[in-house]
Short mmCIF file of C-alpha atoms (C1' of nucleotides) in Angstrom, two decimals:
data_model
loop_
_atom_site.label_atom_id
_atom_site.label_comp_id
_atom_site.label_asym_id
_atom_site.label_seq_id
_atom_site.Cartn_x
_atom_site.Cartn_y
_atom_site.Cartn_z
CA MET A 1 34.16 21.16 -0.79
CA LEU A 2 32.90 17.96 -1.71
CA GLU A 3 32.39 17.37 -5.15
CA GLU A 4 29.55 15.32 -4.92
CA ILE A 5 27.47 17.48 -3.04
CA LYS A 6 27.93 20.15 -5.58
CA THR A 7 26.88 18.25 -8.46
CA ASN A 8 23.54 16.70 -6.69
CA TYR A 9 22.41 19.69 -4.88
CA ALA A 10 24.20 23.02 -6.59
CA HIS A 11 20.76 23.51 -8.37
CA ILE A 12 18.41 23.46 -5.48
CA PHE A 13 20.83 24.68 -3.13
CA GLU A 14 22.22 28.13 -2.66
CA GLU A 15 25.52 28.13 -1.91
CA GLU A 16 25.58 29.15 2.00
CA LEU A 17 23.62 25.76 2.71
CA LEU A 18 26.12 23.82 0.68
CA GLU A 19 29.06 25.08 2.67
CA GLU A 20 27.23 24.30 5.82
CA ILE A 21 26.19 20.77 4.75
CA ASN A 22 30.06 20.27 3.70
CA GLU A 23 30.97 21.21 7.36
CA VAL A 24 28.53 19.55 9.30
CA GLY A 25 27.64 16.27 7.29
CA ILE A 26 29.08 12.97 7.60
CA VAL A 27 30.01 11.03 4.47
CA LYS A 28 29.52 7.32 4.82
CA LYS A 29 30.08 5.15 2.48
CA VAL A 30 28.21 2.03 2.17
CA LYS A 31 28.77 -1.65 0.40
CA SER A 32 26.02 -3.05 -1.56
CA GLY A 33 23.38 -5.03 0.87
CA ASP A 34 24.70 -2.90 3.80
CA GLU A 35 22.13 -2.35 6.25
CA LEU A 36 21.17 1.38 6.75
CA ILE A 37 18.20 1.66 9.02
CA ARG A 38 16.60 -1.21 10.87
CA ILE A 39 12.90 -1.00 11.99
CA GLY A 40 12.30 -0.09 15.44
CA GLN A 41 15.54 2.22 15.46
CA TYR A 42 15.78 5.61 16.79
CA LEU A 43 17.31 8.14 14.33
CA THR A 44 19.55 10.85 14.75
CA ALA A 45 20.73 11.73 11.44
CA MET A 46 18.88 12.16 7.97
CA PRO A 47 20.64 10.95 4.89
CA LEU A 48 21.08 12.52 1.94
CA LEU A 49 22.28 10.34 -0.99
CA LEU A 50 25.26 11.21 -3.29
CA ASP A 51 25.40 8.20 -5.25
CA GLY A 52 24.05 4.83 -5.19
CA VAL A 53 20.61 3.10 -4.83
CA ILE A 54 19.02 2.54 -1.62
CA LYS A 55 16.22 -0.25 -1.19
CA VAL A 56 13.42 1.33 1.33
CA MET A 57 11.05 -1.81 2.19
CA ARG A 58 8.31 -2.24 5.06
CA GLU A 59 8.58 -5.22 7.07
CA ASP A 60 5.87 -7.02 9.35
CA LYS A 61 6.54 -8.92 12.54
CA GLU A 62 6.94 -12.36 11.34
CA GLY A 63 9.76 -10.77 9.22
CA PHE A 64 8.00 -10.75 5.71
CA GLU A 65 9.40 -8.32 3.29
CA LEU A 66 7.62 -5.59 0.81
CA LEU A 67 9.78 -3.37 -1.30
CA LEU A 68 8.34 0.23 -0.80
CA TYR A 69 10.72 2.20 -3.23
CA PHE A 70 13.95 3.13 -4.27
CA LEU A 71 15.69 6.10 -3.65
CA GLU A 72 18.35 7.43 -5.85
CA LYS A 73 21.04 10.43 -5.85
CA GLY A 74 19.97 13.87 -5.43
CA GLU A 75 16.84 12.08 -2.88
CA THR A 76 16.53 11.47 0.69
CA CYS A 77 14.34 9.53 2.89
CA ALA A 78 10.99 11.37 4.07
CA MET A 79 10.16 8.48 6.01
CA THR A 80 13.43 9.11 7.99
CA LEU A 81 12.66 12.60 8.19
CA SER A 82 9.14 11.96 9.30
CA CYS A 83 10.62 9.92 12.22
CA CYS A 84 13.40 12.33 13.15
CA THR A 85 10.61 15.45 13.39
CA ALA A 86 8.12 13.19 15.41
CA THR A 87 11.30 11.42 17.51
CA ALA A 88 9.44 8.37 16.76
CA VAL A 89 11.22 4.83 15.85
CA SER A 90 11.60 3.88 12.37
CA GLU A 91 8.99 2.04 10.53
CA ILE A 92 11.26 1.28 7.28
CA ARG A 93 14.07 -0.83 6.94
CA ALA A 94 16.53 0.71 4.41
CA VAL A 95 19.49 -1.26 2.59
CA ALA A 96 21.97 0.05 0.14
CA GLU A 97 21.00 -1.85 -3.32
CA ILE A 98 24.45 -0.98 -4.92
CA ASP A 99 27.28 0.63 -3.43
CA SER A 100 26.50 3.97 -2.25
CA THR A 101 27.87 7.46 -0.77
CA LEU A 102 25.58 9.39 1.69
CA VAL A 103 26.23 12.51 3.77
CA MET A 104 23.96 12.13 7.24
CA ILE A 105 22.75 15.34 8.64
CA PRO A 106 22.40 15.65 12.29
CA ILE A 107 18.21 16.54 13.07
CA GLU A 108 19.30 19.86 14.98
CA LYS A 109 20.30 21.45 11.77
CA MET A 110 17.77 19.50 9.48
CA GLU A 111 15.29 21.39 11.98
CA ALA A 112 16.80 24.61 11.87
CA TRP A 113 17.76 24.77 8.17
CA ILE A 114 13.87 24.78 7.55
CA SER A 115 13.27 28.19 9.12
CA LYS A 116 16.80 29.39 7.68
CA TYR A 117 16.67 28.17 3.99
CA LYS A 118 13.77 28.65 1.88
CA SER A 119 15.25 26.34 -0.44
CA TRP A 120 16.01 23.76 2.15
CA ARG A 121 12.34 23.78 3.35
CA ASN A 122 11.15 23.13 -0.58
CA PHE A 123 13.54 20.61 -0.94
CA VAL A 124 12.01 19.06 2.72
CA PHE A 125 8.28 19.29 1.35
CA ASP A 126 9.47 18.35 -2.20
CA SER A 127 10.75 14.98 -0.40
CA TYR A 128 7.63 14.27 1.41
CA HIS A 129 5.87 14.47 -1.80
CA ASN A 130 7.65 12.41 -3.79
CA ARG A 131 7.70 9.78 -1.25
CA LEU A 132 3.93 9.96 -0.46
CA MET A 133 3.73 9.64 -4.30
CA GLU A 134 5.76 6.34 -4.56
CA VAL A 135 3.86 4.95 -1.46
CA LEU A 136 0.45 5.10 -3.30
CA GLU A 137 1.93 3.92 -6.42
CA THR A 138 3.23 0.95 -4.34
CA ILE A 139 -0.50 0.83 -2.89
CA ASP A 140 -1.86 0.69 -6.56
CA ASN A 141 0.45 -2.10 -7.46
CA ILE A 142 -0.41 -4.59 -4.48
CA ALA A 143 -4.26 -3.53 -4.41
CA PHE A 144 -4.94 -3.12 -8.11
CA LYS A 145 -2.74 -5.46 -9.91
CA LYS A 146 -2.04 -8.84 -10.36
CA MET A 147 1.25 -10.90 -9.59
CA ASP A 148 2.37 -10.98 -13.39
CA GLN A 149 2.24 -7.01 -13.74
CA ARG A 150 3.59 -6.66 -10.42
CA LEU A 151 6.41 -8.21 -11.25
CA LEU A 152 7.08 -6.82 -14.74
CA LYS A 153 7.18 -3.14 -13.16
CA TYR A 154 9.25 -4.36 -10.56
CA LEU A 155 11.87 -5.56 -13.44
CA HIS A 156 11.35 -2.22 -15.60
CA ASN A 157 11.78 -0.66 -12.31
CA LYS A 158 14.96 -2.11 -11.39
CA ALA A 159 16.58 -2.08 -14.90
CA LYS A 160 17.25 1.52 -14.77
CA PHE A 161 19.88 0.50 -12.15
CA TYR A 162 21.95 -2.19 -15.00
CA GLU A 163 23.56 -2.23 -18.00
CA ASN A 164 21.62 -3.09 -21.12
CA SER A 165 18.47 -3.68 -19.28
CA GLU A 166 19.93 -7.02 -17.67
CA ILE A 167 19.43 -7.61 -14.04
CA LYS A 168 21.48 -9.04 -11.75
CA THR A 169 19.33 -11.05 -9.14
CA THR A 170 17.63 -14.40 -8.34
CA HIS A 171 13.95 -15.33 -8.29
CA GLN A 172 14.01 -15.59 -4.46
CA GLU A 173 15.36 -12.20 -4.01
CA ILE A 174 12.14 -11.08 -6.27
CA ALA A 175 10.00 -13.18 -4.38
CA TYR A 176 11.06 -11.18 -0.96
CA ASP A 177 10.78 -7.88 -2.51
CA LEU A 178 7.26 -8.58 -4.04
CA HIS A 179 6.09 -10.69 -0.97
CA THR A 180 5.26 -13.64 -2.68
CA SER A 181 7.04 -17.11 -3.21
CA ARG A 182 10.08 -17.97 -5.31
CA VAL A 183 7.79 -20.83 -7.32
CA VAL A 184 5.50 -18.28 -8.05
CA VAL A 185 8.11 -15.81 -9.31
CA SER A 186 9.80 -18.76 -11.40
CA ARG A 187 6.35 -19.54 -12.80
CA LEU A 188 5.41 -16.21 -14.09
CA LEU A 189 9.00 -15.32 -15.25
CA LYS A 190 8.74 -18.66 -17.46
CA GLN A 191 5.46 -16.98 -18.65
CA LEU A 192 6.78 -13.52 -19.65
CA GLU A 193 9.79 -15.49 -21.33
CA LYS A 194 7.19 -17.45 -23.28
CA GLU A 195 5.57 -13.97 -24.17
CA LYS A 196 8.84 -12.97 -25.34
CA ARG A 197 9.11 -9.93 -22.75
CA ILE A 198 12.00 -11.21 -21.31
CA ALA A 199 15.39 -14.02 -21.42
CA LEU A 200 15.90 -15.92 -18.61
CA GLN A 201 19.39 -16.91 -17.66
CA ARG A 202 21.02 -17.95 -14.21
CA ASN A 203 21.48 -15.15 -11.99
CA SER A 204 20.17 -12.76 -14.56
CA ILE A 205 17.01 -11.55 -16.55
CA LYS A 206 17.07 -9.55 -19.63
CA LEU A 207 13.96 -7.13 -20.78
CA PHE A 208 12.94 -6.43 -24.07
CA MET B 1 -14.30 33.18 17.21
CA LEU B 2 -15.61 30.03 16.27
CA GLU B 3 -15.88 27.63 19.37
CA GLU B 4 -15.17 24.81 17.06
CA ILE B 5 -11.82 25.98 16.27
CA LYS B 6 -10.87 26.90 19.71
CA THR B 7 -12.00 23.38 20.93
CA ASN B 8 -9.85 21.61 18.51
CA TYR B 9 -7.10 23.64 17.82
CA ALA B 10 -6.45 25.64 21.09
CA HIS B 11 -3.83 23.12 22.80
CA ILE B 12 -1.45 23.05 19.83
CA PHE B 13 -1.77 26.82 17.77
CA GLU B 14 -1.13 29.73 20.07
CA GLU B 15 -4.08 32.57 20.33
CA GLU B 16 -2.92 34.82 17.53
CA LEU B 17 -2.46 32.08 14.86
CA LEU B 18 -5.93 30.93 16.00
CA GLU B 19 -7.16 34.46 15.23
CA GLU B 20 -5.70 34.44 11.86
CA ILE B 21 -7.26 30.81 11.38
CA ASN B 22 -10.25 32.76 12.17
CA GLU B 23 -10.26 35.43 10.26
CA VAL B 24 -8.92 33.69 6.76
CA GLY B 25 -10.31 30.47 7.12
CA ILE B 26 -13.88 29.66 5.01
CA VAL B 27 -15.95 27.19 7.25
CA LYS B 28 -17.53 24.52 5.06
CA LYS B 29 -20.28 22.49 5.97
CA VAL B 30 -20.62 19.17 4.19
CA LYS B 31 -23.52 16.27 4.40
CA SER B 32 -22.26 12.37 4.66
CA GLY B 33 -21.41 11.44 1.27
CA ASP B 34 -20.26 14.82 -0.49
CA GLU B 35 -17.29 14.82 -2.22
CA LEU B 36 -14.79 16.68 -1.12
CA ILE B 37 -11.58 16.42 -3.26
CA ARG B 38 -11.76 14.34 -6.74
CA ILE B 39 -8.74 13.21 -8.09
CA GLY B 40 -7.05 15.19 -10.69
CA GLN B 41 -8.40 18.04 -9.18
CA TYR B 42 -6.13 21.35 -8.38
CA LEU B 43 -5.95 22.08 -4.90
CA THR B 44 -6.15 25.88 -3.58
CA ALA B 45 -7.06 25.38 -0.16
CA MET B 46 -6.05 22.70 2.55
CA PRO B 47 -9.01 21.49 4.66
CA LEU B 48 -8.74 21.36 8.67
CA LEU B 49 -11.45 19.08 10.21
CA LEU B 50 -13.72 20.81 12.95
CA ASP B 51 -16.44 18.24 12.99
CA GLY B 52 -16.91 15.02 11.48
CA VAL B 53 -15.29 12.04 9.50
CA ILE B 54 -13.80 12.50 6.18
CA LYS B 55 -12.99 8.69 4.02
CA VAL B 56 -9.87 9.62 1.98
CA MET B 57 -9.38 6.68 -0.75
CA ARG B 58 -7.18 5.88 -3.98
CA GLU B 59 -8.55 5.14 -7.13
CA ASP B 60 -7.17 3.55 -9.99
CA LYS B 61 -8.50 4.56 -13.90
CA GLU B 62 -10.93 1.63 -14.20
CA GLY B 63 -12.70 3.45 -11.24
CA PHE B 64 -11.73 0.84 -8.82
CA GLU B 65 -11.30 2.13 -5.34
CA LEU B 66 -9.59 1.44 -2.09
CA LEU B 67 -9.87 2.76 1.37
CA LEU B 68 -6.68 4.78 2.35
CA TYR B 69 -7.92 6.12 6.03
CA PHE B 70 -9.94 8.27 7.93
CA LEU B 71 -9.58 11.41 8.93
CA GLU B 72 -11.10 13.13 12.19
CA LYS B 73 -11.56 16.13 14.01
CA GLY B 74 -8.35 17.71 14.79
CA GLU B 75 -6.61 16.31 11.98
CA THR B 76 -5.88 17.13 8.35
CA CYS B 77 -5.41 15.70 4.82
CA ALA B 78 -1.56 15.53 4.49
CA MET B 79 -1.95 14.45 1.20
CA THR B 80 -3.87 17.39 0.31
CA LEU B 81 -1.26 19.63 1.89
CA SER B 82 1.48 17.80 -0.23
CA CYS B 83 -0.23 18.33 -3.71
CA CYS B 84 -0.72 21.90 -2.45
CA THR B 85 2.97 22.77 -1.82
CA ALA B 86 3.97 20.91 -4.99
CA THR B 87 1.26 22.57 -7.10
CA ALA B 88 0.32 18.99 -8.16
CA VAL B 89 -3.18 17.67 -9.06
CA SER B 90 -4.69 15.85 -6.28
CA GLU B 91 -4.36 11.68 -6.26
CA ILE B 92 -6.90 10.89 -3.79
CA ARG B 93 -10.86 11.27 -3.68
CA ALA B 94 -12.12 12.35 -0.38
CA VAL B 95 -15.75 11.85 1.02
CA ALA B 96 -17.78 12.64 3.68
CA GLU B 97 -18.11 9.44 5.82
CA ILE B 98 -20.53 11.31 8.24
CA ASP B 99 -21.81 15.21 8.23
CA SER B 100 -18.78 17.35 8.77
CA THR B 101 -17.61 20.83 9.16
CA LEU B 102 -14.05 22.12 8.07
CA VAL B 103 -11.97 25.48 7.84
CA MET B 104 -10.67 25.63 4.32
CA ILE B 105 -7.07 27.58 4.68
CA PRO B 106 -5.88 29.38 1.21
CA ILE B 107 -2.39 27.85 0.36
CA GLU B 108 -0.67 31.30 0.75
CA LYS B 109 -1.38 31.33 4.42
CA MET B 110 -0.64 27.93 4.94
CA GLU B 111 2.84 28.73 3.36
CA ALA B 112 3.39 31.67 5.26
CA TRP B 113 2.55 30.09 8.64
CA ILE B 114 5.41 28.17 8.61
CA SER B 115 7.93 30.13 8.77
CA LYS B 116 5.61 32.17 10.94
CA TYR B 117 4.25 30.10 13.73
CA LYS B 118 6.11 27.03 15.17
CA SER B 119 3.31 25.37 16.35
CA TRP B 120 2.06 25.33 13.07
CA ARG B 121 5.05 24.18 11.36
CA ASN B 122 5.11 21.21 14.01
CA PHE B 123 1.16 20.55 13.15
CA VAL B 124 1.99 20.39 9.40
CA PHE B 125 5.01 17.64 10.11
CA ASP B 126 3.09 15.91 12.66
CA SER B 127 0.30 15.43 9.66
CA TYR B 128 2.81 14.25 7.26
CA HIS B 129 4.13 11.82 9.90
CA ASN B 130 0.33 10.43 10.70
CA ARG B 131 -0.56 10.38 7.32
CA LEU B 132 2.58 8.40 6.36
CA MET B 133 2.18 5.92 9.14
CA GLU B 134 -1.33 5.39 8.15
CA VAL B 135 -0.95 4.64 4.78
CA LEU B 136 2.17 2.19 6.06
CA GLU B 137 -0.84 0.28 7.84
CA THR B 138 -2.87 0.23 4.93
CA ILE B 139 -0.14 -1.21 2.93
CA ASP B 140 0.56 -3.67 5.51
CA ASN B 141 -3.32 -4.64 5.66
CA ILE B 142 -3.25 -5.39 1.76
CA ALA B 143 0.30 -6.84 1.48
CA PHE B 144 0.77 -9.22 4.63
CA LYS B 145 -2.97 -9.73 5.49
CA LYS B 146 -5.84 -11.93 4.35
CA MET B 147 -9.31 -10.54 3.23
CA ASP B 148 -10.98 -11.81 6.47
CA GLN B 149 -8.37 -10.34 8.71
CA ARG B 150 -8.67 -7.22 6.82
CA LEU B 151 -12.11 -6.78 7.08
CA LEU B 152 -12.28 -7.69 10.61
CA LYS B 153 -9.90 -4.58 10.95
CA TYR B 154 -11.90 -2.46 8.74
CA LEU B 155 -15.39 -3.09 10.77
CA HIS B 156 -13.18 -2.34 13.86
CA ASN B 157 -11.88 0.83 12.42
CA LYS B 158 -15.64 1.94 11.08
CA ALA B 159 -17.10 0.73 14.57
CA LYS B 160 -15.38 3.76 16.42
CA PHE B 161 -17.85 6.37 14.18
CA TYR B 162 -20.94 4.43 15.63
CA GLU B 163 -23.45 3.90 18.58
CA ASN B 164 -22.97 0.87 20.33
CA SER B 165 -20.24 -0.84 17.91
CA GLU B 166 -23.23 -0.97 14.71
CA ILE B 167 -21.97 -0.29 11.66
CA LYS B 168 -24.58 0.98 9.47
CA THR B 169 -23.34 -0.15 5.96
CA THR B 170 -24.05 -2.59 2.91
CA HIS B 171 -21.57 -5.65 1.88
CA GLN B 172 -21.32 -3.73 -1.42
CA GLU B 173 -20.09 -0.44 0.28
CA ILE B 174 -17.76 -2.81 2.21
CA ALA B 175 -16.28 -4.19 -0.89
CA TYR B 176 -15.63 -0.95 -2.57
CA ASP B 177 -13.81 0.22 0.40
CA LEU B 178 -11.64 -2.90 0.47
CA HIS B 179 -11.60 -3.55 -3.30
CA THR B 180 -13.14 -6.97 -3.47
CA SER B 181 -16.24 -8.31 -4.82
CA ARG B 182 -19.59 -8.04 -2.47
CA VAL B 183 -19.77 -12.14 -2.78
CA VAL B 184 -16.24 -12.40 -0.87
CA VAL B 185 -17.40 -10.11 1.84
CA SER B 186 -20.87 -11.63 2.36
CA ARG B 187 -18.95 -14.99 2.42
CA LEU B 188 -16.48 -13.99 5.25
CA LEU B 189 -18.86 -11.88 7.15
CA LYS B 190 -20.93 -14.83 7.37
CA GLN B 191 -17.95 -16.74 8.34
CA LEU B 192 -17.18 -14.56 10.94
CA GLU B 193 -20.81 -14.49 12.41
CA LYS B 194 -20.71 -18.30 12.78
CA GLU B 195 -17.23 -17.67 14.79
CA LYS B 196 -19.61 -15.20 16.94
CA ARG B 197 -17.41 -12.23 16.13
CA ILE B 198 -20.47 -10.23 14.83
CA ALA B 199 -23.76 -10.27 14.41
CA LEU B 200 -25.35 -9.28 11.02
CA GLN B 201 -28.67 -7.75 10.28
CA ARG B 202 -29.76 -6.09 7.17
CA ASN B 203 -28.07 -3.01 6.33
CA SER B 204 -25.99 -3.10 9.72
CA ILE B 205 -23.46 -5.35 11.64
CA LYS B 206 -22.79 -5.51 15.21
CA LEU B 207 -19.08 -6.47 16.61
CA PHE B 208 -18.78 -8.32 19.79
"C1'" DG C 1 38.21 -34.38 -10.31
"C1'" DC C 2 34.31 -34.59 -6.23
"C1'" DC C 3 31.40 -32.48 -2.94
"C1'" DC C 4 28.48 -29.15 -1.73
"C1'" DT C 5 25.35 -25.17 -2.08
"C1'" DA C 6 22.72 -21.78 -4.53
"C1'" DC C 7 19.32 -21.68 -8.04
"C1'" DA C 8 15.78 -22.68 -11.25
"C1'" DG C 9 12.40 -25.55 -13.49
"C1'" DT C 10 8.18 -28.34 -12.88
"C1'" DA C 11 4.41 -30.97 -11.70
"C1'" DA C 12 0.50 -31.96 -8.20
"C1'" DC C 13 -1.95 -30.36 -5.27
"C1'" DA C 14 -4.55 -26.73 -1.52
"C1'" DA C 15 -6.02 -22.51 -0.23
"C1'" DA C 16 -7.96 -17.89 -1.17
"C1'" DA C 17 -10.31 -15.18 -3.95
"C1'" DG C 18 -12.89 -13.57 -7.98
"C1'" DT C 19 -17.20 -14.54 -10.89
"C1'" DT C 20 -21.64 -15.45 -12.69
"C1'" DA C 21 -25.96 -17.22 -11.66
"C1'" DC C 22 -30.13 -17.02 -9.14
"C1'" DG C 23 -33.35 -16.90 -5.45
"C1'" DA C 24 -35.41 -14.82 -1.12
"C1'" DA C 25 -36.09 -10.84 1.96
"C1'" DT C 26 -37.10 -6.44 2.56
"C1'" DT C 27 -37.24 -1.52 1.22
"C1'" DT C 28 -38.90 2.13 -1.61
"C1'" DA C 29 -41.14 4.58 -4.84
"C1'" DG C 30 -45.75 5.03 -7.61
"C1'" DC D 1 -51.27 -2.38 -2.76
"C1'" DT D 2 -48.07 -3.31 -6.42
"C1'" DA D 3 -43.96 -3.06 -9.07
"C1'" DA D 4 -39.02 -1.96 -8.67
"C1'" DA D 5 -35.14 -1.60 -6.45
"C1'" DT D 6 -31.79 -2.94 -2.63
"C1'" DT D 7 -29.72 -6.10 -0.24
"C1'" DC D 8 -28.35 -10.37 1.16
"C1'" DG D 9 -27.31 -15.86 1.07
"C1'" DT D 10 -25.50 -19.46 -1.43
"C1'" DA D 11 -24.15 -22.89 -4.67
"C1'" DA D 12 -20.97 -23.96 -8.43
"C1'" DC D 13 -17.29 -22.78 -10.98
"C1'" DT D 14 -12.56 -20.34 -12.37
"C1'" DT D 15 -8.85 -17.90 -11.75
"C1'" DT D 16 -4.80 -16.73 -8.99
"C1'" DT D 17 -1.51 -17.71 -5.64
"C1'" DG D 18 0.48 -20.24 -2.25
"C1'" DT D 19 2.82 -24.79 -0.72
"C1'" DT D 20 5.18 -29.27 -0.80
"C1'" DA D 21 8.48 -32.02 -3.01
"C1'" DC D 22 11.59 -33.52 -6.26
"C1'" DT D 23 14.68 -32.65 -9.99
"C1'" DG D 24 18.76 -31.33 -12.83
"C1'" DT D 25 22.44 -27.92 -13.28
"C1'" DA D 26 25.94 -24.49 -12.83
"C1'" DG D 27 29.87 -22.75 -9.72
"C1'" DG D 28 32.81 -22.42 -6.03
"C1'" DG D 29 36.09 -24.38 -3.16
"C1'" DC D 30 38.78 -28.52 -1.68
#
DNA sequence: GCCCTACAGTAACAAAAGTTACGAATTTAG
DNA sequence: CTAAATTCGTAACTTTTGTTACTGTAGGGC
């Protein structure tokens, strides 16, 4: 069996289910920036994240983006789950934030396991719960907070994936994620720097 | 058996499940404005809406509100579901928009039925899906749209619950739901009236 | 070296939204 | 009927966010 399946899921799934995952799951390795799910796409498999980080976002017709949340190892995308069971098209876009490894589970299995394994059922419901909570937090951010607070929160959130809280990104990238303009991001970052909360370098932001 | 359970749920649940709902469910009648769920509350039962409309909203620490969506008859609150299964406290507030009737299902039953009835399982998953989609639409609105568009959409959404597309409400109420100020709502409504899209009267707005 | 591109800083301005203040109209309570 | 409260309109102003435009600078490829 794949070592990565065990280390990430052995504490929640029973041996038999782990075996099944190992059997039917198709391991997929993606590079940073690879697109995993497009909006409007029909989904036939559900991803379990073994390693890496996946960025999940919303897009409107004009192509504007908004970051919804990041998926980390041991998690799955409840949006995908939701679209699978309802045989609806995907409403989100998923892109690998860093190099990542996934196991793809065919829908039929996913549904069969819900009756068969209590641990799987719990996992599925927990995923729904966690994702709903994340989406609610996203709503809180855009509805109740101003751009400077959203920006700072975004940076702290993102810092977890980098060494030394040193985020490798560009102002334009941040602007896309928060759905604002590059100039606004630069302006607010400069302000945060003045307040000694961050340090700016080219292509990198250091958090204090 | 209660006639209302049958008319709303007979097409999706089998006879046996309907009987069980009738047996264990506690019917609850609420008046317009009654609070059904508070933020931070532990939930021990899940509501099936038989009649009426329930307003589901988010609140931040300072007491600011934001409308998430309306529940109509034949629907359930996936947020509550989610909090039930995860034994977490509620993250939302629910208030009766108009006089409504609900059946409260104890959590134990809700979980048992997931293994027992395929139709129930589908209902639960569909509810999750629908709620996720609604929340995504809410995100679209606040992230991608300006206040005037949000306002118009809100009015059209709300008009469904009223005769003649004549909405009985105050500007202040709208402001709470959209998390903005009364003055902004008045200003934009006046503008919409000039554009002949609505007509304003005291305590009421008529849509064209 | 040089050219090109991506990235960041900044100014000046525009638009959207939020705030304060006040008055008028209407409804409600006593 | 009168006083108080609610609702709405509007003006004047501030803050926040978005837009356009132009600069300099760093780094890669030749």
